[in-house]
Short mmCIF file of C-alpha atoms in Angstrom, two decimals:
data_model
loop_
_atom_site.label_atom_id
_atom_site.label_comp_id
_atom_site.label_asym_id
_atom_site.label_seq_id
_atom_site.Cartn_x
_atom_site.Cartn_y
_atom_site.Cartn_z
CA MET A 1 79.14 144.28 114.14
CA LYS A 2 80.90 142.13 116.72
CA LEU A 3 83.07 139.34 115.34
CA TRP A 4 84.74 136.30 116.89
CA GLN A 5 87.19 133.99 115.16
CA VAL A 6 87.13 130.53 116.72
CA ASP A 7 89.22 127.45 115.93
CA ALA A 8 86.78 124.53 115.97
CA PHE A 9 87.75 120.90 116.65
CA ALA A 10 90.89 122.30 118.25
CA ASN A 11 92.52 121.92 121.66
CA LYS A 12 94.31 125.25 121.33
CA PRO A 13 94.47 128.19 118.91
CA LEU A 14 96.07 127.65 115.49
CA GLU A 15 94.71 124.11 115.26
CA GLY A 16 91.43 122.77 113.88
CA ASN A 17 89.25 124.79 111.54
CA PRO A 18 88.84 128.55 111.93
CA ALA A 19 85.39 130.10 111.54
CA ALA A 20 84.28 133.70 111.80
CA VAL A 21 81.14 134.15 113.93
CA ILE A 22 78.94 137.27 113.75
CA PRO A 23 75.80 137.68 115.90
CA LEU A 24 73.14 139.98 114.45
CA ALA A 25 69.90 141.50 115.68
CA ALA A 26 68.44 140.65 112.24
CA PHE A 27 70.03 139.17 109.15
CA SER A 28 71.66 141.69 106.84
CA GLU A 29 71.05 141.66 103.09
CA THR A 30 72.48 138.43 101.66
CA GLY A 31 74.87 140.22 99.33
CA LEU A 32 76.39 142.13 102.24
CA MET A 33 76.87 138.97 104.30
CA GLN A 34 78.57 137.38 101.29
CA GLN A 35 80.89 140.37 101.00
CA ILE A 36 81.77 140.11 104.69
CA ALA A 37 82.50 136.39 104.31
CA ARG A 38 84.75 137.14 101.34
CA GLU A 39 86.56 139.81 103.35
CA ASN A 40 87.00 137.44 106.30
CA ASN A 41 88.42 134.85 103.89
CA GLN A 42 87.77 131.91 106.21
CA ALA A 43 86.29 128.63 105.03
CA GLU A 44 83.03 129.77 106.62
CA THR A 45 81.57 132.84 108.24
CA ALA A 46 78.53 132.13 110.42
CA PHE A 47 75.77 134.67 111.10
CA PHE A 48 73.09 134.01 113.71
CA VAL A 49 69.99 135.79 115.01
CA GLN A 50 68.23 134.97 118.29
CA THR A 51 64.61 133.85 117.91
CA GLY A 52 63.87 132.66 121.45
CA GLU A 53 65.53 131.43 124.63
CA GLY A 54 68.38 129.19 123.49
CA GLN A 55 67.07 129.31 119.91
CA TYR A 56 68.77 130.93 116.93
CA ASP A 57 68.55 131.12 113.15
CA LEU A 58 71.95 130.32 111.65
CA ARG A 59 73.43 130.83 108.17
CA TRP A 60 76.88 130.00 106.75
CA PHE A 61 78.89 131.56 103.92
CA THR A 62 82.14 130.52 102.28
CA PRO A 63 84.09 133.26 100.49
CA GLU A 64 82.10 132.35 97.35
CA ALA A 65 78.61 131.18 98.35
CA GLU A 66 76.05 130.43 101.05
CA VAL A 67 76.06 126.72 101.95
CA ASP A 68 73.43 124.34 103.30
CA LEU A 69 75.46 122.80 106.13
CA CYS A 70 78.65 123.60 108.00
CA GLY A 71 79.53 121.68 111.13
CA HIS A 72 82.63 123.49 112.33
CA ALA A 73 81.05 126.96 112.07
CA THR A 74 78.02 125.63 113.98
CA LEU A 75 80.32 124.40 116.74
CA ALA A 76 82.13 127.75 116.73
CA SER A 77 78.82 129.65 116.96
CA ALA A 78 77.77 127.56 119.94
CA TYR A 79 81.13 128.22 121.58
CA VAL A 80 80.65 131.99 121.26
CA LEU A 81 77.20 131.72 122.85
CA PHE A 82 78.28 129.37 125.66
CA GLU A 83 81.45 131.27 126.52
CA GLU A 84 80.70 134.88 125.61
CA LEU A 85 77.04 135.77 125.08
CA ALA A 86 74.79 133.29 126.92
CA PRO A 87 76.84 131.37 129.52
CA GLU A 88 73.65 130.32 131.33
CA LEU A 89 72.70 128.01 128.47
CA SER A 90 73.48 124.29 128.46
CA GLN A 91 71.94 123.59 125.04
CA ILE A 92 71.44 125.63 121.88
CA ARG A 93 69.06 124.95 118.99
CA PHE A 94 69.95 126.38 115.60
CA ALA A 95 67.37 126.58 112.80
CA THR A 96 69.21 126.19 109.48
CA ARG A 97 68.76 125.26 105.83
CA SER A 98 69.52 121.67 106.91
CA GLY A 99 66.90 121.62 109.66
CA GLU A 100 67.41 121.95 113.40
CA LEU A 101 70.96 121.49 114.71
CA ILE A 102 71.49 121.05 118.45
CA VAL A 103 74.71 121.73 120.37
CA SER A 104 75.06 120.81 124.05
CA ARG A 105 77.75 121.23 126.66
CA GLY A 106 79.60 117.95 127.16
CA GLU A 107 82.15 116.76 129.70
CA ASP A 108 85.72 118.08 129.93
CA GLY A 109 85.07 121.08 127.69
CA LEU A 110 83.64 119.11 124.78
CA LEU A 111 80.81 120.54 122.72
CA VAL A 112 78.41 117.88 121.43
CA MET A 113 76.62 118.57 118.15
CA SER A 114 73.72 116.67 116.55
CA LEU A 115 73.57 116.85 112.74
CA PRO A 116 71.56 115.02 110.07
CA SER A 117 73.34 111.94 108.72
CA ASP A 118 74.19 111.83 105.01
CA PRO A 119 74.20 108.18 103.83
CA VAL A 120 76.32 107.28 100.81
CA GLN A 121 75.06 105.78 97.59
CA PRO A 122 77.06 103.84 94.99
CA PHE A 123 78.71 106.13 92.44
CA ASN A 124 77.37 105.38 88.97
CA GLY A 125 79.61 107.62 86.91
CA PRO A 126 82.02 106.76 84.09
CA LYS A 127 84.27 103.73 84.57
CA ASP A 128 87.44 105.81 84.15
CA TYR A 129 86.34 108.43 86.71
CA ALA A 130 88.38 106.92 89.59
CA ASP A 131 91.50 107.20 87.42
CA LYS A 132 90.68 110.84 86.74
CA VAL A 133 90.21 111.53 90.46
CA GLY A 134 93.55 109.95 91.36
CA ALA A 135 95.38 111.81 88.61
CA ALA A 136 93.78 115.13 89.65
CA LEU A 137 94.98 114.64 93.26
CA GLY A 138 98.38 113.28 92.24
CA ILE A 139 97.95 109.86 93.89
CA ALA A 140 96.77 106.36 93.00
CA PRO A 141 93.09 106.03 92.05
CA PRO A 142 90.62 105.45 94.89
CA LYS A 143 89.61 101.86 95.61
CA GLU A 144 85.93 102.84 95.69
CA LEU A 145 83.80 105.93 94.94
CA TYR A 146 80.48 106.91 96.54
CA SER A 147 77.96 109.73 96.18
CA ALA A 148 76.47 111.80 99.00
CA ARG A 149 76.37 115.56 99.48
CA TYR A 150 79.95 115.34 98.22
CA LEU A 151 81.88 112.81 96.17
CA VAL A 152 83.54 110.30 98.54
CA GLY A 153 86.73 108.45 97.64
CA LEU A 154 88.03 105.47 99.64
CA TRP A 155 91.69 104.46 99.77
CA ASP A 156 93.34 101.61 101.71
CA ASP A 157 96.37 103.49 103.02
CA PRO A 158 96.14 106.53 105.33
CA LYS A 159 99.62 107.58 104.20
CA LEU A 160 98.25 108.22 100.72
CA ILE A 161 95.66 110.58 102.18
CA CYS A 162 98.30 112.37 104.26
CA GLY A 163 100.56 112.66 101.22
CA ILE A 164 98.16 114.60 98.99
CA LYS A 165 99.98 117.86 98.28
CA ASP A 166 96.93 120.03 97.56
CA CYS A 167 93.59 119.99 95.73
CA GLY A 168 95.39 119.84 92.39
CA GLU A 169 92.97 119.66 89.46
CA ILE A 170 90.10 118.10 91.42
CA ALA A 171 87.72 121.02 90.81
CA ARG A 172 87.75 120.37 87.06
CA VAL A 173 87.13 116.64 87.55
CA LEU A 174 84.33 117.20 90.08
CA ARG A 175 82.50 119.52 87.70
CA GLU A 176 82.22 116.70 85.17
CA GLU A 177 79.84 114.89 87.53
CA TYR A 178 78.24 118.02 89.09
CA PHE A 179 79.98 117.85 92.47
CA TRP A 180 81.57 120.85 94.18
CA GLY A 181 83.25 119.07 97.11
CA MET A 182 85.16 115.84 97.69
CA VAL A 183 85.88 113.78 100.81
CA VAL A 184 88.92 111.50 100.66
CA THR A 185 89.19 108.86 103.38
CA ALA A 186 91.08 105.76 104.50
CA PRO A 187 91.26 103.50 107.57
CA GLY A 188 92.97 105.20 110.49
CA ASP A 189 96.26 104.58 112.22
CA GLU A 190 97.86 105.77 115.47
CA GLY A 191 94.67 105.13 117.45
CA TYR A 192 92.20 106.64 114.97
CA ASP A 193 89.39 104.66 113.35
CA PHE A 194 89.58 106.63 110.10
CA VAL A 195 91.23 109.65 108.53
CA SER A 196 90.00 112.09 105.91
CA ARG A 197 90.55 115.32 104.00
CA PHE A 198 88.09 117.61 102.22
CA PHE A 199 88.45 119.76 99.10
CA ALA A 200 85.95 122.32 97.76
CA PRO A 201 87.87 124.74 95.51
CA ASP A 202 84.78 125.84 93.57
CA LYS A 203 83.37 127.28 96.82
CA GLY A 204 86.57 129.17 97.57
CA VAL A 205 87.87 126.46 99.92
CA PRO A 206 90.85 124.67 98.30
CA GLU A 207 91.11 122.52 101.44
CA ASP A 208 88.95 122.70 104.55
CA PRO A 209 90.98 121.95 107.70
CA VAL A 210 88.24 120.07 109.62
CA THR A 211 84.81 119.45 108.10
CA GLY A 212 81.75 118.62 110.19
CA SER A 213 79.47 118.04 107.19
CA ALA A 214 81.93 115.51 105.76
CA HIS A 215 81.72 113.54 109.01
CA CYS A 216 77.93 113.38 108.64
CA ILE A 217 78.83 111.09 105.73
CA LEU A 218 81.92 109.38 107.15
CA THR A 219 80.55 108.47 110.59
CA GLN A 220 77.83 106.16 109.31
CA PHE A 221 80.06 104.95 106.47
CA TRP A 222 82.85 103.82 108.80
CA ALA A 223 80.53 102.69 111.62
CA THR A 224 78.96 100.24 109.18
CA ARG A 225 82.31 99.01 107.85
CA LEU A 226 83.94 98.66 111.27
CA GLY A 227 80.92 97.49 113.26
CA LYS A 228 81.36 100.32 115.79
CA LYS A 229 78.94 103.00 116.92
CA THR A 230 81.45 105.55 118.24
CA LEU A 231 84.63 106.31 116.35
CA LYS A 232 87.67 108.51 116.78
CA ALA A 233 88.45 110.47 113.61
CA ARG A 234 91.33 112.61 112.44
CA GLN A 235 91.12 115.05 109.55
CA VAL A 236 94.72 115.05 108.34
CA SER A 237 94.85 118.48 106.74
CA PRO A 238 97.99 120.54 107.40
CA ARG A 239 96.26 122.10 110.46
CA GLY A 240 94.51 118.87 111.44
CA GLY A 241 91.74 118.21 113.93
CA ASP A 242 90.17 115.48 116.07
CA LEU A 243 86.50 114.49 116.22
CA LEU A 244 84.62 111.97 118.32
CA CYS A 245 81.84 110.66 116.07
CA THR A 246 78.76 108.63 117.02
CA ASP A 247 76.35 107.02 114.57
CA GLU A 248 72.75 107.46 115.74
CA GLY A 249 71.12 106.40 112.52
CA ALA A 250 69.33 109.43 111.12
CA ARG A 251 71.54 111.71 113.24
CA THR A 252 75.30 112.00 113.53
CA ILE A 253 76.75 113.18 116.84
CA LEU A 254 80.07 115.03 116.63
CA ALA A 255 82.00 116.11 119.70
CA GLY A 256 85.01 118.41 119.80
CA ARG A 257 86.60 121.39 121.47
CA CYS A 258 86.97 124.99 120.39
CA ALA A 259 89.63 127.61 121.03
CA LEU A 260 89.14 131.37 120.80
CA TYR A 261 91.65 133.02 118.48
CA MET A 262 90.36 136.56 118.05
CA LYS A 263 87.48 138.92 118.74
CA GLY A 264 86.87 142.36 117.32
CA GLU A 265 84.51 144.69 115.50
CA ILE A 266 83.56 145.24 111.88
CA PHE A 267 83.03 148.85 110.73
CA LEU A 268 80.80 149.34 107.68
#
């Protein structure tokens, strides 16, 4: 098997979010793909199979499980196709467990990705849950909590988000309300509209460096609060990454760059 490791939402290698990308003639047995993802030990390993001209089936695995949506590994897969396997293409359509995802070539090396939006709902859990979340992360409780694909916590100060040491005990607290991932966010500074981090320790991802699926939630959330359609976002993980996010209602448009870190072969 051929393998590429690509840093997504990155201007150069060693930034953004690394994803392993493996093209296949046909999908392998699910257990084997899970083993490969565990061996790769990246937040996600993407496997894709061509089904037509510019059309591919795409699946994503963390070290622990197959997931329904992964933005950065989708961007990385498109990068491998555009730059390595199918340079004649200007647009790629991926069929996934979250529906059709489209990635197009943008200007100045940007890749532009269309994903389904994930609107938030009010969180209706226990009244002391915000205190538990703050204590688990080692910071003050969030000002507000919301539910979407993940739990979403809102703080007022971006410095609090930047200062979170690690995922702490958040996995235990998330399990109480049947979540496996959490987005933490605050208004941006230094030219950014908002900042965020993402934790999913129960999926083998203590912290994800840059998370496309989280921005399917955050783009519409912050566009509504700020009265802006297009926003500049920074995921302030230790690696960090920049995203240009556009709210298109039912769809979220994310634009970013990718950098090739490694390519090789897997022998099984």
